[in-house]
mmCIF file of C-alpha atoms in Angstrom:
data_model
loop_
_atom_site.group_PDB
_atom_site.id
_atom_site.type_symbol
_atom_site.label_atom_id
_atom_site.label_comp_id
_atom_site.label_asym_id
_atom_site.label_seq_id
_atom_site.Cartn_x
_atom_site.Cartn_y
_atom_site.Cartn_z
ATOM 1 C CA MET A 1 -21.826 64.149 -6.800
ATOM 2 C CA LEU A 2 -25.140 62.841 -8.236
ATOM 3 C CA GLY A 3 -26.134 63.984 -11.729
ATOM 4 C CA ILE A 4 -29.909 64.560 -12.206
ATOM 5 C CA ILE A 5 -31.473 64.542 -15.603
ATOM 6 C CA ARG A 6 -34.695 66.491 -15.834
ATOM 7 C CA VAL A 7 -36.821 65.721 -18.906
ATOM 8 C CA LEU A 8 -38.840 68.979 -18.604
ATOM 9 C CA THR A 9 -37.127 72.013 -19.967
ATOM 10 C CA HIS A 10 -37.442 74.912 -17.564
ATOM 11 C CA SER A 11 -35.525 78.219 -17.040
ATOM 12 C CA ASP A 12 -36.229 78.442 -13.275
ATOM 13 C CA PRO A 13 -33.268 77.195 -11.326
ATOM 14 C CA GLU A 14 -35.396 76.511 -8.282
ATOM 15 C CA PHE A 15 -37.742 74.336 -10.361
ATOM 16 C CA VAL A 16 -34.740 72.538 -12.022
ATOM 17 C CA ASN A 17 -33.084 71.826 -8.694
ATOM 18 C CA GLU A 18 -36.160 70.814 -6.854
ATOM 19 C CA HIS A 19 -35.645 67.056 -7.018
ATOM 20 C CA GLY A 20 -32.038 67.445 -5.997
ATOM 21 C CA ARG A 21 -33.146 69.494 -3.012
ATOM 22 C CA LEU A 22 -35.607 66.670 -1.965
ATOM 23 C CA ILE A 23 -32.792 64.156 -2.207
ATOM 24 C CA ALA A 24 -30.385 66.307 -0.331
ATOM 25 C CA ALA A 25 -32.967 66.921 2.473
ATOM 26 C CA ALA A 26 -33.658 63.185 2.829
ATOM 27 C CA TRP A 27 -30.267 61.632 2.382
ATOM 28 C CA GLY A 28 -27.696 64.427 2.331
ATOM 29 C CA ILE A 29 -26.445 63.657 -1.239
ATOM 30 C CA ALA A 30 -25.121 66.586 -3.258
ATOM 31 C CA SER A 31 -26.280 66.817 -6.796
ATOM 32 C CA VAL A 32 -26.307 68.941 -9.934
ATOM 33 C CA SER A 33 -29.439 69.149 -12.095
ATOM 34 C CA ARG A 34 -29.791 69.696 -15.884
ATOM 35 C CA CYS A 35 -32.697 69.790 -18.218
ATOM 36 C CA ILE A 36 -32.806 68.285 -21.638
ATOM 37 C CA ASP A 37 -33.356 70.968 -24.325
ATOM 38 C CA ASP A 38 -36.446 72.023 -26.205
ATOM 39 C CA GLN A 39 -39.048 69.977 -24.264
ATOM 40 C CA PRO A 40 -41.208 72.597 -22.283
ATOM 41 C CA ARG A 41 -43.944 70.034 -21.731
ATOM 42 C CA GLY A 42 -41.741 67.357 -20.775
ATOM 43 C CA ILE A 43 -42.505 63.613 -21.798
ATOM 44 C CA PHE A 44 -46.115 62.799 -22.017
ATOM 45 C CA ASP A 45 -46.565 60.472 -25.069
ATOM 46 C CA ALA A 46 -44.603 58.054 -27.244
ATOM 47 C CA GLN A 47 -43.480 60.838 -29.716
ATOM 48 C CA SER A 48 -42.197 63.207 -27.013
ATOM 49 C CA GLU A 49 -40.321 60.168 -25.505
ATOM 50 C CA ALA A 50 -38.706 59.199 -28.737
ATOM 51 C CA VAL A 51 -37.465 62.707 -29.324
ATOM 52 C CA ALA A 52 -36.225 62.970 -25.760
ATOM 53 C CA VAL A 53 -34.056 59.753 -25.483
ATOM 54 C CA PRO A 54 -31.090 60.929 -27.626
ATOM 55 C CA LYS A 55 -30.977 64.134 -25.459
ATOM 56 C CA ILE A 56 -31.152 62.013 -22.258
ATOM 57 C CA VAL A 57 -28.151 59.901 -23.386
ATOM 58 C CA ALA A 58 -26.162 62.935 -24.487
ATOM 59 C CA LEU A 59 -26.880 64.738 -21.111
ATOM 60 C CA GLY A 60 -26.040 61.598 -19.174
ATOM 61 C CA ARG A 61 -22.702 61.432 -20.929
ATOM 62 C CA ALA A 62 -22.019 65.140 -20.251
ATOM 63 C CA LEU A 63 -22.761 64.835 -16.484
ATOM 64 C CA GLU A 64 -20.436 61.790 -16.317
ATOM 65 C CA ALA A 65 -17.755 63.886 -17.919
ATOM 66 C CA GLU A 66 -18.245 66.583 -15.348
ATOM 67 C CA GLY A 67 -17.465 64.111 -12.645
ATOM 68 C CA CYS A 68 -20.784 62.766 -11.471
ATOM 69 C CA ARG A 69 -20.469 59.296 -9.916
ATOM 70 C CA ALA A 70 -24.168 58.283 -10.385
ATOM 71 C CA LEU A 71 -27.116 59.569 -12.415
ATOM 72 C CA PHE A 72 -30.770 60.026 -11.637
ATOM 73 C CA LEU A 73 -33.153 59.779 -14.521
ATOM 74 C CA SER A 74 -35.932 61.961 -13.048
ATOM 75 C CA CYS A 75 -38.924 60.566 -15.180
ATOM 76 C CA ALA A 76 -41.084 57.801 -14.169
ATOM 77 C CA ALA A 77 -41.470 56.351 -17.600
ATOM 78 C CA ASP A 78 -37.775 55.406 -17.537
ATOM 79 C CA PRO A 79 -37.272 56.854 -21.010
ATOM 80 C CA GLY A 80 -33.974 55.774 -22.551
ATOM 81 C CA LEU A 81 -32.939 53.944 -19.490
ATOM 82 C CA PRO A 82 -31.260 50.940 -21.383
ATOM 83 C CA GLU A 83 -29.575 53.294 -23.795
ATOM 84 C CA LEU A 84 -28.301 55.555 -20.894
ATOM 85 C CA ARG A 85 -27.045 52.713 -18.868
ATOM 86 C CA GLN A 86 -25.083 51.391 -22.012
ATOM 87 C CA ALA A 87 -23.700 54.814 -22.644
ATOM 88 C CA VAL A 88 -22.236 55.566 -19.270
ATOM 89 C CA ALA A 89 -19.921 53.710 -16.884
ATOM 90 C CA ILE A 90 -21.563 54.957 -13.562
ATOM 91 C CA PRO A 91 -24.747 53.633 -11.905
ATOM 92 C CA VAL A 92 -28.064 55.066 -13.137
ATOM 93 C CA VAL A 93 -31.311 55.013 -11.039
ATOM 94 C CA SER A 94 -34.565 56.020 -12.706
ATOM 95 C CA ALA A 95 -37.667 57.111 -10.967
ATOM 96 C CA GLY A 96 -40.213 54.632 -12.571
ATOM 97 C CA SER A 97 -38.219 51.568 -11.868
ATOM 98 C CA ALA A 98 -37.624 52.795 -8.224
ATOM 99 C CA SER A 99 -41.276 53.676 -7.536
ATOM 100 C CA ALA A 100 -42.574 50.401 -9.015
ATOM 101 C CA SER A 101 -39.969 48.292 -7.137
ATOM 102 C CA LEU A 102 -40.768 49.756 -3.832
ATOM 103 C CA ALA A 103 -44.576 49.200 -4.569
ATOM 104 C CA ALA A 104 -43.920 45.497 -5.419
ATOM 105 C CA VAL A 105 -41.928 44.948 -2.313
ATOM 106 C CA LEU A 106 -44.674 46.029 -0.152
ATOM 107 C CA LYS A 107 -47.045 43.374 -1.424
ATOM 108 C CA ARG A 108 -50.258 45.376 -0.647
ATOM 109 C CA PRO A 109 -53.111 46.162 -2.927
ATOM 110 C CA VAL A 110 -51.586 48.871 -5.305
ATOM 111 C CA ALA A 111 -52.625 51.409 -7.815
ATOM 112 C CA VAL A 112 -50.693 53.549 -10.150
ATOM 113 C CA MET A 113 -51.241 57.187 -10.710
ATOM 114 C CA GLY A 114 -49.684 59.270 -13.577
ATOM 115 C CA ILE A 115 -50.318 61.691 -16.401
ATOM 116 C CA GLY A 116 -50.150 59.426 -19.431
ATOM 117 C CA ALA A 117 -52.899 57.307 -21.056
ATOM 118 C CA ASP A 118 -51.620 54.107 -19.544
ATOM 119 C CA ALA A 119 -49.208 53.016 -16.710
ATOM 120 C CA PRO A 120 -45.648 53.308 -18.032
ATOM 121 C CA ALA A 121 -43.793 50.156 -18.924
ATOM 122 C CA PRO A 122 -41.722 49.759 -15.749
ATOM 123 C CA PHE A 123 -44.904 49.585 -13.646
ATOM 124 C CA ARG A 124 -46.627 47.239 -15.895
ATOM 125 C CA THR A 125 -43.641 44.925 -15.828
ATOM 126 C CA LEU A 126 -43.061 45.024 -12.027
ATOM 127 C CA LEU A 127 -46.768 45.304 -10.862
ATOM 128 C CA GLY A 128 -48.554 43.376 -13.610
ATOM 129 C CA GLU A 129 -50.070 44.473 -16.905
ATOM 130 C CA THR A 130 -53.577 44.716 -15.302
ATOM 131 C CA VAL A 131 -52.461 47.032 -12.483
ATOM 132 C CA ARG A 132 -54.988 49.622 -11.812
ATOM 133 C CA TYR A 133 -54.086 53.009 -13.243
ATOM 134 C CA ALA A 134 -55.671 56.497 -13.257
ATOM 135 C CA ARG A 135 -54.852 59.963 -14.365
ATOM 136 C CA PRO A 136 -56.133 63.175 -12.639
ATOM 137 C CA GLU A 137 -58.940 64.902 -14.530
ATOM 138 C CA GLY A 138 -57.755 67.501 -16.814
ATOM 139 C CA VAL A 139 -53.993 66.658 -16.302
ATOM 140 C CA LEU A 140 -52.355 65.909 -19.618
ATOM 141 C CA ASN A 141 -48.770 66.820 -18.970
ATOM 142 C CA THR A 142 -46.423 67.747 -16.053
ATOM 143 C CA THR A 143 -47.164 71.557 -16.284
ATOM 144 C CA ASP A 144 -50.918 70.851 -15.539
ATOM 145 C CA LEU A 145 -49.939 69.634 -12.129
ATOM 146 C CA LEU A 146 -48.386 73.065 -11.190
ATOM 147 C CA THR A 147 -51.792 74.609 -11.227
ATOM 148 C CA PRO A 148 -54.363 74.745 -8.276
ATOM 149 C CA GLN A 149 -56.700 72.792 -10.541
ATOM 150 C CA GLY A 150 -53.976 70.171 -10.998
ATOM 151 C CA ARG A 151 -53.137 69.776 -7.512
ATOM 152 C CA GLU A 152 -56.882 69.575 -6.547
ATOM 153 C CA ALA A 153 -57.658 66.980 -9.260
ATOM 154 C CA SER A 154 -54.541 64.968 -8.307
ATOM 155 C CA LEU A 155 -55.756 64.684 -4.702
ATOM 156 C CA ALA A 156 -59.235 63.828 -5.788
ATOM 157 C CA CYS A 157 -57.882 61.035 -8.175
ATOM 158 C CA ALA A 158 -55.948 59.520 -5.322
ATOM 159 C CA ASP A 159 -58.815 59.628 -2.921
ATOM 160 C CA ALA A 160 -60.950 57.634 -5.596
ATOM 161 C CA LEU A 161 -58.294 55.001 -5.926
ATOM 162 C CA TYR A 162 -58.226 54.400 -2.215
ATOM 163 C CA ARG A 163 -61.936 54.246 -2.068
ATOM 164 C CA GLU A 164 -61.865 51.487 -4.735
ATOM 165 C CA GLY A 165 -59.532 49.448 -2.515
ATOM 166 C CA ALA A 166 -56.064 50.457 -3.154
ATOM 167 C CA GLU A 167 -53.880 50.473 0.003
ATOM 168 C CA VAL A 168 -50.831 51.934 -1.749
ATOM 169 C CA ILE A 169 -50.462 54.456 -4.773
ATOM 170 C CA ALA A 170 -47.286 54.373 -6.710
ATOM 171 C CA PHE A 171 -46.837 57.637 -8.599
ATOM 172 C CA SER A 172 -45.640 57.231 -12.272
ATOM 173 C CA CYS A 173 -44.924 60.992 -12.652
ATOM 174 C CA THR A 174 -42.171 62.961 -10.870
ATOM 175 C CA GLY A 175 -44.303 66.006 -11.179
ATOM 176 C CA PHE A 176 -46.303 64.702 -8.261
ATOM 177 C CA SER A 177 -43.029 65.044 -6.185
ATOM 178 C CA THR A 178 -42.743 68.632 -7.265
ATOM 179 C CA ILE A 179 -46.108 69.437 -5.719
ATOM 180 C CA ALA A 180 -45.538 67.192 -2.647
ATOM 181 C CA LEU A 181 -48.614 65.248 -3.343
ATOM 182 C CA ALA A 182 -47.461 62.187 -1.246
ATOM 183 C CA GLU A 183 -47.208 64.437 1.831
ATOM 184 C CA THR A 184 -50.543 65.884 1.042
ATOM 185 C CA ILE A 185 -52.118 62.534 0.837
ATOM 186 C CA ASN A 186 -50.633 61.389 4.032
ATOM 187 C CA GLN A 187 -51.826 64.530 5.851
ATOM 188 C CA LYS A 188 -55.371 64.879 4.349
ATOM 189 C CA LEU A 189 -56.222 61.331 3.662
ATOM 190 C CA GLY A 190 -54.020 59.401 6.090
ATOM 191 C CA LYS A 191 -52.929 57.010 3.309
ATOM 192 C CA ILE A 192 -49.684 55.753 1.698
ATOM 193 C CA ALA A 193 -48.356 56.982 -1.493
ATOM 194 C CA ILE A 194 -44.945 56.132 -3.122
ATOM 195 C CA ASP A 195 -43.140 59.311 -4.389
ATOM 196 C CA ALA A 196 -41.145 58.485 -7.332
ATOM 197 C CA VAL A 197 -38.280 60.871 -6.515
ATOM 198 C CA GLY A 198 -38.247 59.660 -2.790
ATOM 199 C CA ALA A 199 -38.168 56.008 -3.919
ATOM 200 C CA ALA A 200 -35.192 56.743 -6.302
ATOM 201 C CA GLY A 201 -33.389 58.656 -3.585
ATOM 202 C CA LEU A 202 -33.577 55.549 -1.352
ATOM 203 C CA PHE A 203 -31.771 53.484 -4.018
ATOM 204 C CA ILE A 204 -29.434 56.395 -4.751
ATOM 205 C CA SER A 205 -28.428 56.576 -1.068
ATOM 206 C CA GLN A 206 -26.880 53.126 -1.472
ATOM 207 C CA LEU A 207 -24.799 54.036 -4.431
ATOM 208 C CA ALA A 208 -23.938 57.793 -4.269
ATOM 209 C CA PRO A 209 -21.362 58.993 -1.799
ATOM 210 C CA ARG A 210 -22.447 61.750 0.617
#
């Protein structure tokens, strides 16, 4: 069983379980998803991340105690990843490191797209401090992506990055997975985008039993 840590507090089970559903559809891995408490806007800046880290560690320990044999930290900023790995005895895969690692392996002109002011640390570490980064207009947190305006702005932002010369876009927000943006980009723009949940699922498939 895979334990999925969601850093956006939400009461809708379908929303909470969405990333688990995507991983199950691609790799047949069963999972249980849990949200950290009291973060309805998720993690979107340094302050919200600092508040979330102890909750992430506590939730990871709880999922391990429930019998999970691997954890997926479903946030592309990798918040609290070192602390979480130190706190549990099972493998931990995080969305940001997975997405950035896959982009680095491709060795093609890459840009990063997310919702923060800058590319998260794992992307700068693996793709370079000067990696091109952009945020969709009007999108400041994960919940903004769930609106029609957020979806439209995200596709427009991706299109602009490709026109600038990017051949690959690595997503630094798992909210793009929730709105299936990589699939939309492939269908409407004919381009390559690395979905952070999908990239993590690839690594998890090598760790978690089906």
